Short mmCIF file of C-alpha atoms in Angstrom, two decimals:
data_model
loop_
_atom_site.label_atom_id
_atom_site.label_comp_id
_atom_site.label_asym_id
_atom_site.label_seq_id
_atom_site.Cartn_x
_atom_site.Cartn_y
_atom_site.Cartn_z
CA MET C 1 0.00 0.00 0.00
CA ALA C 2 2.73 2.46 0.97
CA PHE C 3 4.88 1.51 -2.05
CA THR C 4 1.88 1.91 -4.40
CA SER C 5 1.20 5.35 -2.95
CA PHE C 6 4.88 6.27 -3.30
CA THR C 7 4.96 5.23 -6.98
CA ALA C 8 1.70 6.94 -7.86
CA ALA C 9 2.76 10.16 -6.17
CA ASN C 10 6.01 10.30 -8.12
CA LYS C 11 4.30 9.60 -11.45
CA ALA C 12 1.87 12.42 -10.75
CA ALA C 13 4.70 14.76 -9.75
CA LEU C 14 6.63 14.17 -12.96
CA LYS C 15 3.60 15.24 -15.01
CA HIS C 16 4.08 18.75 -13.67
CA PRO C 17 6.31 20.76 -16.08
CA TYR C 18 8.19 22.52 -13.30
CA HIS C 19 8.89 19.21 -11.59
CA ILE C 20 10.24 17.85 -14.86
CA ALA C 21 12.35 20.96 -15.38
CA ALA C 22 13.79 20.67 -11.88
CA ALA C 23 14.56 16.98 -12.32
CA VAL C 24 16.36 17.66 -15.62
CA LEU C 25 18.39 20.53 -14.14
CA LEU C 26 19.41 18.48 -11.12
CA LEU C 27 20.38 15.45 -13.20
CA ALA C 28 22.35 17.63 -15.61
CA THR C 29 24.22 19.34 -12.78
CA SER C 30 25.00 16.01 -11.13
CA ALA C 31 26.26 14.65 -14.44
CA LEU C 32 28.43 17.75 -14.90
CA PHE C 33 29.97 17.39 -11.43
CA TYR C 34 30.37 13.64 -11.16
CA GLY C 35 30.31 12.21 -14.69
CA PRO C 36 34.07 12.57 -15.31
CA TYR C 37 34.93 10.76 -12.08
CA LEU C 38 32.55 7.80 -12.06
CA HIS C 39 35.31 5.30 -12.89
CA GLU C 40 37.79 6.65 -10.33
CA LEU C 41 38.94 4.49 -7.45
CA PRO C 42 38.89 6.17 -4.02
CA THR C 43 40.84 9.40 -4.22
CA GLY C 44 41.31 12.68 -2.42
CA ILE C 45 40.69 13.21 1.28
CA HIS C 46 40.01 10.13 3.43
CA THR C 47 40.68 7.51 0.76
CA TRP C 48 40.85 4.97 3.58
CA ALA C 49 37.19 5.51 4.55
CA GLN C 50 36.15 5.38 0.89
CA SER C 51 38.19 2.23 0.31
CA ASP C 52 36.64 0.48 3.31
CA ARG C 53 33.19 0.86 1.74
CA LEU C 54 34.26 -0.06 -1.79
CA ALA C 55 35.98 -3.13 -0.37
CA LEU C 56 32.61 -4.28 1.01
CA ALA C 57 31.11 -4.19 -2.48
CA ILE C 58 34.01 -6.00 -4.11
CA ASN C 59 33.96 -8.74 -1.50
CA PHE C 60 30.20 -9.20 -1.77
CA TYR C 61 30.84 -9.87 -5.44
CA ASP C 62 33.88 -12.11 -4.95
CA TYR C 63 32.80 -14.15 -1.93
CA GLY C 64 29.04 -14.48 -2.21
CA PHE C 65 26.27 -12.00 -1.54
CA HIS C 66 25.99 -12.79 2.18
CA PHE C 67 24.43 -9.57 3.38
CA LEU C 68 24.68 -10.38 7.10
CA THR C 69 28.36 -11.34 6.98
CA PRO C 70 30.04 -8.54 5.02
CA ARG C 71 33.78 -8.60 4.58
CA THR C 72 36.50 -6.29 3.31
CA SER C 73 39.83 -6.91 1.61
CA SER C 74 41.72 -6.50 4.87
CA LEU C 75 42.69 -9.71 6.63
CA THR C 76 43.20 -7.97 9.96
CA SER C 77 39.94 -9.66 10.96
CA ILE C 78 39.21 -13.36 10.49
CA ASP C 79 38.72 -13.85 6.74
CA GLY C 80 37.99 -10.13 6.43
CA VAL C 81 34.52 -10.42 8.01
CA THR C 82 33.45 -7.26 9.83
CA GLY C 83 30.47 -5.59 11.40
CA VAL C 84 29.32 -2.47 9.57
CA GLU C 85 26.24 -0.27 9.34
CA PHE C 86 23.57 -1.63 6.96
CA PRO C 87 25.70 -2.01 3.79
CA LEU C 88 22.90 -1.53 1.27
CA PRO C 89 24.80 0.83 -1.10
CA ALA C 90 27.76 -1.56 -1.24
CA TYR C 91 25.44 -4.52 -1.82
CA LEU C 92 23.61 -2.76 -4.68
CA ALA C 93 26.94 -1.77 -6.22
CA ALA C 94 28.03 -5.42 -6.11
CA LEU C 95 24.79 -6.41 -7.85
CA GLY C 96 25.65 -3.81 -10.47
CA GLY C 97 28.89 -5.71 -10.96
CA VAL C 98 26.87 -8.83 -11.80
CA ILE C 99 25.22 -6.90 -14.64
CA PHE C 100 28.08 -4.75 -15.91
CA GLY C 101 31.12 -6.73 -14.81
CA ARG C 102 33.43 -6.69 -11.82
CA ASP C 103 35.48 -3.80 -13.13
CA ALA C 104 32.33 -1.64 -13.09
CA ILE C 105 31.65 -2.02 -9.35
CA SER C 106 33.40 1.24 -8.49
CA ALA C 107 31.46 3.13 -11.17
CA CYS C 108 28.20 1.50 -10.07
CA PHE C 109 28.88 2.53 -6.48
CA ARG C 110 29.54 6.16 -7.39
CA THR C 111 26.55 6.23 -9.73
CA LEU C 112 24.18 4.89 -7.06
CA ASP C 113 25.33 7.52 -4.59
CA VAL C 114 24.99 10.31 -7.14
CA LEU C 115 21.50 9.17 -8.14
CA MET C 116 20.35 8.96 -4.53
CA VAL C 117 21.75 12.40 -3.76
CA THR C 118 20.03 13.81 -6.85
CA VAL C 119 16.70 12.32 -5.79
CA GLY C 120 17.22 13.86 -2.37
CA PHE C 121 17.76 17.25 -4.03
CA PHE C 122 14.56 16.77 -6.01
CA TYR C 123 12.54 16.19 -2.85
CA LEU C 124 14.04 19.25 -1.20
CA PHE C 125 12.85 21.14 -4.27
CA ARG C 126 9.37 19.69 -3.84
CA ILE C 127 9.20 20.59 -0.15
CA ILE C 128 9.57 24.23 -1.16
CA TYR C 129 7.98 24.39 -4.60
CA ASP C 130 4.85 22.39 -3.75
CA ARG C 131 4.08 24.88 -0.96
CA THR C 132 5.15 28.14 -2.57
CA GLY C 133 5.26 27.68 -6.33
CA HIS C 134 8.66 29.39 -6.25
CA PHE C 135 10.81 27.48 -8.75
CA VAL C 136 14.11 29.20 -8.03
CA ALA C 137 13.72 28.96 -4.25
CA GLY C 138 13.05 25.24 -4.62
CA LEU C 139 16.37 24.71 -6.38
CA LEU C 140 18.48 26.67 -3.92
CA PRO C 141 19.02 23.86 -1.33
CA ALA C 142 20.57 21.70 -4.06
CA ALA C 143 22.81 24.56 -5.18
CA PHE C 144 23.73 25.19 -1.54
CA LEU C 145 24.85 21.57 -1.07
CA PHE C 146 26.61 21.39 -4.46
CA ALA C 147 28.74 24.26 -3.20
CA SER C 148 29.60 22.61 0.12
CA PRO C 149 33.14 21.22 -0.39
CA THR C 150 32.53 18.38 2.05
CA TYR C 151 29.03 17.38 0.96
CA ALA C 152 29.69 17.64 -2.78
CA PHE C 153 32.85 15.54 -2.47
CA TYR C 154 31.32 12.67 -0.50
CA ALA C 155 28.06 12.76 -2.45
CA GLY C 156 29.94 11.30 -5.39
CA ASN C 157 32.00 8.61 -3.72
CA PHE C 158 31.59 5.68 -1.37
CA VAL C 159 30.90 6.83 2.20
CA PRO C 160 27.22 6.31 3.18
CA ASP C 161 26.53 9.68 4.84
CA PRO C 162 25.08 11.60 1.83
CA PHE C 163 23.10 8.50 0.79
CA SER C 164 21.53 8.29 4.24
CA LEU C 165 20.86 12.03 4.47
CA SER C 166 19.20 12.02 1.04
CA LEU C 167 16.83 9.27 2.18
CA SER C 168 16.02 11.52 5.13
CA PHE C 169 15.15 14.40 2.80
CA ILE C 170 12.67 12.18 0.98
CA GLY C 171 11.25 11.01 4.29
CA TYR C 172 10.81 14.62 5.46
CA TYR C 173 8.82 15.39 2.33
CA TYR C 174 6.29 12.61 2.91
CA TRP C 175 6.14 13.33 6.62
CA LEU C 176 5.23 16.99 5.99
CA ARG C 177 2.70 15.97 3.36
CA PHE C 178 1.10 13.65 5.89
CA PHE C 179 0.46 16.59 8.22
CA GLU C 180 -1.01 18.65 5.40
CA GLN C 181 -3.16 16.00 3.70
CA ARG C 182 -3.70 13.60 6.62
CA ARG C 183 -2.97 10.59 4.39
CA PHE C 184 -1.58 7.81 6.57
CA PRO C 185 0.24 6.04 3.67
CA ASP C 186 2.49 9.12 3.46
CA LEU C 187 3.47 8.57 7.09
CA ARG C 188 4.25 4.93 6.35
CA ILE C 189 6.53 5.97 3.49
CA ALA C 190 8.26 8.57 5.64
CA LEU C 191 8.92 6.16 8.50
CA SER C 192 10.12 3.41 6.15
CA LEU C 193 12.63 5.75 4.51
CA LEU C 194 13.85 7.16 7.83
CA VAL C 195 14.36 3.68 9.29
CA LEU C 196 16.36 2.72 6.21
CA ALA C 197 18.38 5.93 6.51
CA GLY C 198 19.03 5.15 10.18
CA LEU C 199 20.21 1.65 9.34
CA ILE C 200 22.64 2.93 6.73
CA LYS C 201 24.02 5.63 9.04
CA THR C 202 23.35 5.32 12.76
CA THR C 203 23.43 9.10 13.34
CA THR C 204 20.35 9.45 11.12
CA ALA C 205 18.41 7.05 13.36
CA LEU C 206 18.11 9.91 15.84
CA HIS C 207 16.13 11.85 13.24
CA PHE C 208 13.77 8.90 12.86
CA GLY C 209 13.22 9.17 16.61
CA ALA C 210 12.59 12.91 16.28
CA VAL C 211 9.95 12.40 13.58
CA VAL C 212 8.22 9.66 15.57
CA GLY C 213 8.29 11.76 18.75
CA ILE C 214 6.79 14.84 17.08
CA THR C 215 4.10 12.76 15.40
CA MET C 216 3.12 11.02 18.63
CA LEU C 217 3.03 14.29 20.54
CA TRP C 218 0.91 15.90 17.84
CA ALA C 219 -1.48 12.96 17.81
CA PHE C 220 -1.86 13.32 21.58
CA VAL C 221 -2.74 17.02 21.28
CA ASP C 222 -4.81 16.72 18.09
CA MET C 223 -7.06 13.70 18.43
CA GLN C 224 -8.19 14.09 14.80
CA LEU C 225 -4.72 13.51 13.39
CA LEU C 226 -4.88 9.70 13.65
CA GLN C 227 -7.59 7.14 14.04
CA GLN C 228 -7.31 4.61 16.84
CA ARG C 229 -6.04 1.89 14.48
CA GLN C 230 -3.50 4.32 13.01
CA ARG C 231 -2.23 5.23 16.47
CA LEU C 232 -1.56 1.58 17.15
CA GLU C 233 0.15 1.21 13.78
CA LEU C 234 2.35 4.23 14.52
CA VAL C 235 3.47 2.62 17.78
CA ILE C 236 4.20 -0.62 15.89
CA TRP C 237 6.24 1.32 13.31
CA ALA C 238 8.19 3.08 16.06
CA VAL C 239 8.93 -0.11 17.99
CA SER C 240 9.78 -2.03 14.81
CA GLY C 241 12.09 0.72 13.56
CA VAL C 242 13.97 1.01 16.83
CA GLY C 243 14.08 -2.78 17.13
CA LEU C 244 15.47 -3.23 13.62
CA ILE C 245 18.15 -0.59 14.10
CA GLY C 246 18.99 -2.04 17.52
CA PHE C 247 19.13 -5.59 16.14
CA PHE C 248 21.54 -4.61 13.39
CA PHE C 249 23.73 -2.73 15.86
CA LEU C 250 23.95 -5.78 18.13
CA HIS C 251 24.56 -8.03 15.13
CA ASN C 252 27.50 -5.85 14.14
CA GLN C 253 28.89 -6.01 17.65
CA HIS C 254 28.60 -9.80 17.47
CA LEU C 255 30.48 -9.91 14.15
CA ASN C 256 33.22 -7.65 15.47
CA THR C 257 33.67 -9.82 18.55
CA THR C 258 33.46 -13.15 16.73
CA TYR C 259 35.75 -12.20 13.85
CA GLN C 260 38.04 -9.90 15.85
CA SER C 261 37.28 -6.88 13.69
CA TRP C 262 37.74 -3.21 14.55
CA GLN C 263 37.34 -1.53 11.15
CA PHE C 264 33.82 -0.11 11.60
CA ILE C 265 33.37 -0.12 15.37
CA ALA C 266 30.78 2.54 16.33
CA ASN C 267 31.39 2.80 20.04
CA PRO C 268 30.94 6.19 21.75
CA ASN C 269 33.89 8.48 21.22
CA PRO C 270 33.43 11.50 23.50
CA VAL C 271 36.03 14.20 23.90
CA ALA C 272 38.36 13.06 26.66
CA ASP C 273 39.27 16.33 28.39
CA PRO C 274 39.58 20.11 27.89
CA ASP C 275 42.97 19.71 26.21
CA ALA C 276 41.40 17.35 23.67
CA TRP C 277 38.57 19.84 23.13
CA HIS C 278 41.11 22.56 22.45
CA ALA C 279 42.96 20.38 19.92
CA ILE C 280 39.71 19.48 18.13
CA VAL C 281 38.55 23.09 17.94
CA GLN C 282 41.93 24.13 16.60
CA SER C 283 41.80 21.35 14.00
CA ILE C 284 38.30 22.37 12.88
CA ARG C 285 39.26 26.04 12.63
CA ARG C 286 42.51 25.28 10.80
CA ASP C 287 41.43 22.44 8.50
CA TRP C 288 37.70 21.90 8.27
CA LEU C 289 35.66 25.06 8.82
CA THR C 290 36.05 26.22 5.22
CA GLU C 291 35.68 22.64 4.00
CA TYR C 292 32.29 22.14 5.59
CA LEU C 293 30.95 25.35 4.04
CA THR C 294 32.31 28.50 2.42
CA ARG C 295 32.01 32.05 3.72
CA VAL C 296 29.01 32.66 1.47
CA HIS C 297 27.32 29.61 3.05
CA TYR C 298 27.89 30.93 6.55
CA PHE C 299 26.59 34.37 5.59
CA THR C 300 23.52 32.77 3.99
CA LEU C 301 22.83 30.79 7.17
CA ALA C 302 23.19 33.95 9.27
CA VAL C 303 20.53 35.59 7.09
CA CYS C 304 18.34 32.49 7.50
CA ILE C 305 18.59 32.77 11.29
CA VAL C 306 17.50 36.41 11.11
CA LEU C 307 14.59 35.47 8.82
CA LEU C 308 13.57 32.71 11.23
CA PHE C 309 12.98 35.31 13.95
CA VAL C 310 11.45 37.85 11.55
CA PHE C 311 8.90 35.30 10.32
CA ILE C 312 8.54 33.37 13.56
CA ARG C 313 4.77 33.81 13.83
CA PRO C 314 3.83 32.73 10.27
CA THR C 315 6.45 29.98 10.50
CA LEU C 316 4.88 28.50 13.62
CA ARG C 317 1.42 28.87 12.13
CA ARG C 318 2.18 27.33 8.73
CA TYR C 319 5.17 25.07 9.32
CA LEU C 320 5.06 24.02 12.97
CA PRO C 321 6.06 20.34 12.36
CA LEU C 322 9.04 21.48 10.29
CA THR C 323 10.03 24.03 12.92
CA LEU C 324 9.87 21.41 15.67
CA LEU C 325 12.00 19.09 13.56
CA LEU C 326 14.52 21.89 13.07
CA LEU C 327 14.75 22.47 16.82
CA LEU C 328 15.14 18.76 17.57
CA SER C 329 17.77 18.38 14.86
CA ILE C 330 19.81 21.10 16.55
CA GLY C 331 19.55 19.10 19.76
CA ILE C 332 20.62 15.96 17.92
CA ALA C 333 23.69 17.76 16.55
CA TYR C 334 24.60 18.82 20.09
CA LEU C 335 24.10 15.24 21.33
CA PHE C 336 26.32 13.93 18.54
CA VAL C 337 29.11 16.28 19.59
CA GLN C 338 28.84 15.06 23.18
CA VAL C 339 28.83 11.36 22.26
CA MET C 340 31.06 11.24 19.17
CA GLY C 341 32.95 14.54 19.34
CA GLY C 342 36.33 12.85 19.69
CA GLY C 343 36.38 12.15 15.96
CA LEU C 344 35.46 15.61 14.70
CA GLY C 345 39.04 16.81 14.50
CA GLY C 346 39.97 14.27 11.85
CA HIS C 347 36.76 13.41 10.00
CA ASP C 348 35.01 16.09 7.98
CA TYR C 349 32.26 13.74 6.79
CA HIS C 350 31.01 13.23 10.36
CA MET C 351 29.27 16.60 9.99
CA ILE C 352 27.05 15.45 7.12
CA CYS C 353 24.45 13.49 9.10
CA SER C 354 24.87 15.40 12.36
CA PHE C 355 24.89 19.07 11.35
CA GLY C 356 23.54 18.56 7.82
CA PRO C 357 19.85 18.24 8.82
CA PRO C 358 19.59 21.43 10.93
CA THR C 359 21.59 23.36 8.32
CA VAL C 360 19.34 22.30 5.45
CA LEU C 361 16.12 22.63 7.47
CA LEU C 362 17.06 26.17 8.50
CA LEU C 363 17.57 27.05 4.83
CA VAL C 364 14.30 25.37 3.84
CA VAL C 365 12.28 27.27 6.46
CA ALA C 366 13.74 30.57 5.26
CA LEU C 367 12.97 29.75 1.62
CA LEU C 368 9.40 28.74 2.47
CA ASN C 369 8.86 32.17 3.97
CA ILE C 370 10.57 34.00 1.12
CA GLY C 371 8.71 31.94 -1.45
CA ARG C 372 5.24 32.98 -0.33
CA TYR C 373 5.69 36.50 -1.74
CA VAL C 374 4.02 37.22 -5.10
CA GLY C 375 4.03 40.03 -7.62
CA ARG C 376 7.11 42.21 -7.83
CA MET C 377 8.59 40.62 -4.73
CA ARG C 378 8.42 37.23 -6.45
CA TYR C 379 10.42 38.60 -9.38
CA ALA C 380 12.93 40.24 -7.03
CA THR C 381 13.43 37.10 -4.95
CA SER C 382 13.69 34.99 -8.11
CA ILE C 383 16.49 37.19 -9.44
CA GLY C 384 18.31 37.37 -6.10
CA LEU C 385 18.04 33.68 -5.33
CA GLY C 386 18.88 32.82 -8.94
CA ILE C 387 22.12 34.80 -8.78
CA LEU C 388 22.98 33.18 -5.45
CA GLY C 389 22.17 29.72 -6.81
CA ILE C 390 24.32 30.20 -9.93
CA PHE C 391 27.16 31.46 -7.77
CA PHE C 392 26.85 28.38 -5.55
CA VAL C 393 26.91 25.95 -8.48
CA VAL C 394 29.80 27.65 -10.34
CA SER C 395 31.98 28.06 -7.24
CA GLY C 396 31.05 24.57 -6.04
CA TYR C 397 32.02 23.06 -9.40
CA LYS C 398 35.43 24.71 -9.30
CA ARG C 399 36.05 23.71 -5.69
CA PHE C 400 34.88 20.15 -6.29
CA ASN C 401 37.29 19.66 -9.19
CA ARG C 402 40.11 21.03 -7.08
CA ARG C 403 39.23 18.63 -4.29
CA MET C 404 39.19 15.70 -6.71
CA SER C 405 42.64 16.58 -8.01
CA ASP C 406 45.98 15.43 -6.62
CA ASN C 407 46.89 19.03 -5.81
CA TYR C 408 44.68 20.16 -2.93
CA PRO C 409 46.97 21.47 -0.19
CA PRO C 410 47.38 21.07 2.65
CA PHE C 411 45.51 17.76 2.48
CA SER C 412 47.19 16.48 -0.68
CA LEU C 413 50.56 16.65 1.07
CA TYR C 414 49.47 13.55 2.99
CA TYR C 415 47.85 11.55 0.19
CA SER C 416 49.21 8.01 0.37
CA HIS C 417 47.32 6.43 -2.52
CA ILE C 418 48.85 8.18 -5.53
CA TRP C 419 51.85 5.85 -5.85
CA MET C 420 49.52 2.82 -5.95
CA ARG C 421 47.79 3.78 -9.20
CA GLY C 422 48.30 1.09 -11.78
CA GLY C 423 49.06 -1.44 -9.04
CA ALA C 424 46.45 -3.99 -10.15
CA ALA C 425 47.69 -3.83 -13.75
CA GLU C 426 51.27 -4.29 -12.53
CA LEU C 427 50.37 -7.46 -10.63
CA LYS C 428 48.39 -8.81 -13.57
CA GLN C 429 51.31 -8.23 -15.91
CA ALA C 430 53.64 -9.92 -13.44
CA GLY C 431 51.40 -12.98 -13.39
CA VAL C 432 50.26 -12.62 -9.80
CA SER C 433 47.14 -14.67 -9.18
CA PRO C 434 43.95 -12.67 -8.42
CA THR C 435 43.54 -14.80 -5.28
CA ALA C 436 47.09 -14.24 -4.02
CA ARG C 437 47.34 -12.64 -0.59
CA VAL C 438 49.67 -9.71 -0.05
CA LEU C 439 51.42 -7.67 2.63
CA ILE C 440 51.58 -4.01 1.60
CA LEU C 441 53.74 -1.54 3.46
CA GLU C 442 51.20 1.25 3.79
CA GLU C 443 49.05 2.56 6.63
CA ALA C 444 45.45 2.59 5.29
CA VAL C 445 43.48 -0.56 6.10
CA ASN C 446 41.88 -1.26 2.69
CA THR C 447 43.23 1.36 0.28
CA PRO C 448 46.32 -0.63 -0.84
CA GLN C 449 44.22 -3.76 -1.33
CA ILE C 450 41.78 -1.79 -3.48
CA TYR C 451 44.50 -0.33 -5.70
CA PHE C 452 46.38 -3.62 -6.08
CA ASP C 453 43.10 -5.57 -6.21
CA ARG C 454 44.26 -8.28 -3.83
CA ARG C 455 43.27 -9.24 -0.31
CA GLY C 456 45.82 -9.00 2.45
CA ILE C 457 47.19 -6.81 5.19
CA ALA C 458 48.43 -3.22 5.12
CA TRP C 459 51.20 -2.41 7.55
CA LYS C 460 53.37 0.70 7.72
CA PRO C 461 56.48 0.26 9.87
CA SER C 462 57.69 3.38 11.64
CA ASP C 463 61.33 2.81 10.66
CA PRO C 464 61.81 0.50 7.63
CA SER C 465 65.59 0.74 7.87
CA ALA C 466 65.52 -1.07 11.22
CA LEU C 467 63.69 -4.13 9.84
CA SER C 468 65.04 -7.58 9.09
CA PRO C 469 63.70 -10.16 6.60
CA ALA C 470 62.12 -12.04 9.53
CA ASP C 471 59.99 -8.99 10.34
CA PHE C 472 58.26 -9.55 7.00
CA LEU C 473 58.31 -13.32 6.90
CA ASN C 474 56.73 -13.87 10.30
CA PRO C 475 53.46 -11.97 9.70
CA MET C 476 53.33 -13.24 6.12
CA SER C 477 53.64 -16.85 7.31
CA ALA C 478 51.01 -16.32 9.98
CA ASP C 479 48.39 -15.23 7.41
CA SER C 480 49.63 -17.18 4.37
CA LEU C 481 50.62 -14.02 2.51
CA GLU C 482 52.60 -14.70 -0.65
CA TYR C 483 53.68 -11.27 -1.90
CA LEU C 484 55.31 -8.25 -0.27
CA ILE C 485 54.59 -4.86 -1.89
CA MET C 486 56.10 -1.49 -1.06
CA ARG C 487 56.96 1.91 -2.51
CA PRO C 488 60.27 2.02 -4.43
CA GLU C 489 61.45 4.61 -1.90
CA THR C 490 60.73 2.22 0.96
CA TYR C 491 62.63 -0.56 -0.81
CA ALA C 492 65.58 1.78 -1.14
CA GLN C 493 65.52 2.32 2.62
CA LEU C 494 65.90 -1.43 3.04
CA ALA C 495 69.26 -1.44 1.23
CA PRO C 496 71.14 -2.90 4.25
CA ILE C 497 69.02 -6.06 4.07
CA HIS C 498 68.66 -6.41 0.28
CA ALA C 499 70.93 -9.46 0.34
CA GLY C 500 68.86 -11.09 3.05
CA LEU C 501 65.63 -10.28 1.22
CA ALA C 502 67.04 -11.81 -1.96
CA GLN C 503 67.47 -15.11 -0.13
CA GLU C 504 63.84 -15.19 0.95
CA PHE C 505 62.07 -13.31 -1.86
CA THR C 506 62.10 -12.96 -5.64
CA ILE C 507 61.44 -9.55 -7.17
CA VAL C 508 58.67 -9.85 -9.77
CA ALA C 509 57.92 -6.15 -10.45
CA ARG C 510 59.35 -2.72 -9.65
CA ARG C 511 56.79 -0.08 -10.74
CA PRO C 512 54.61 1.45 -9.43
CA GLY C 513 55.44 -0.70 -6.42
CA VAL C 514 58.27 -3.11 -5.72
CA VAL C 515 56.68 -6.57 -5.59
CA LEU C 516 58.51 -9.50 -3.96
CA ARG C 517 57.34 -13.11 -3.90
CA ARG C 518 58.18 -15.47 -1.06
CA ARG C 519 60.41 -18.31 -2.17
CA ASP C 520 59.30 -20.75 0.52
CA MET C 521 55.55 -20.76 1.16
CA SER C 522 55.90 -23.73 3.52
CA ARG C 523 57.70 -21.65 6.15
CA SER C 524 55.83 -21.82 9.46
CA TRP C 525 55.36 -18.89 11.78
#
């Protein structure tokens, strides 16, 4: 019933010429931003987090589509099995590999994320346009997010945060329509999407709780909102959603314990002490503040805050559910900082599902108020918002391409993946079996395995010059690893033990990485 309603509503929407125009514009802009990069392996900032997710998809394809026992290419856990948030995007990307071939999994993954983000933009447009008829105002949230260096970058790669947030945007649309039209199937759709979003990214589950809480409170105050049977069904939805998210969380904990995995552990990570707070704040100010948003974004949000107070009475009268959700989302962002703030200094994408909802909702509320003007004010706001939207898209496009390049200081100074490009082709040319296991001298958990397209272990010694051949052979024997791979520069640092390495290994390739094969695979650890 809910799915039928969802399909019918979208068919009806796409008959509207302005809806079609918006969909075409959003798809074209997404294609402009992300089309040239669809076949790229993880690149840019946080390649390790991107590689972890792509590794899930590749291993679904290679080792059976066992959704409840996902695995990566890192053998730091038993057979690579790991607990991870609901890996639906990775699973769908792996299914895409069945259709288009294994080499297309990366492109399928990026394409799925881009499509989901574009659909999320379309529903943000509908939240505004369907209530105001203001076409330009409806497109501004998408332009705003295209111009966010952090959001635009991750929207086109492998981390699940933009995917989850986009599902939330769609859920918000149907939830608001439920309050306006009192159609219970819309509420079912909203809750289904928000549960799915919460499964994919645990932070978003808090927004599912916010929506359920507001709806239950409203139903208590307004007895006409829900019939008795619908009240019971709402409780069932709430309990089922929380239960499903809780079940998957416990299942992941079980996998991590059973298979000795630590790759995706989602334990609380609060800030330890005032000194840690100071370091995190300094890191955000130095590295991330202008990556989250630009100065124009921050100025726009300041104007939105002013407009919120200017229009507070009509906002509460017309958009009370949305306003309550905005307030609760601010509280959720604060809660996230208290529980998971320890990671904010090093992870820009943590802001997407924590501070993304209140940021976007604040903008949406402001645009709903601006969009209700007609006549000359409508023309004036259309011109002003149109100029701002074009500026966002043009500046966002330039910034996005810079962020996708290998020259994006200061972050690019620490990129560790560039030397690995061409690694899989090198191993294929050297005759290395696709199933061979490798030890790669690099720090990221799955990035080297992705670039060399082999399973194994990544390990970066602090001082390579102090190593002996046994320091390689012992861990390789313990995990049946056949090949040792390193940067040419690292191999040069091992010059004092080249003779010893030659007794235990055979060099099979030298570029882009030095690849050595163990002579004696029967050696015990």
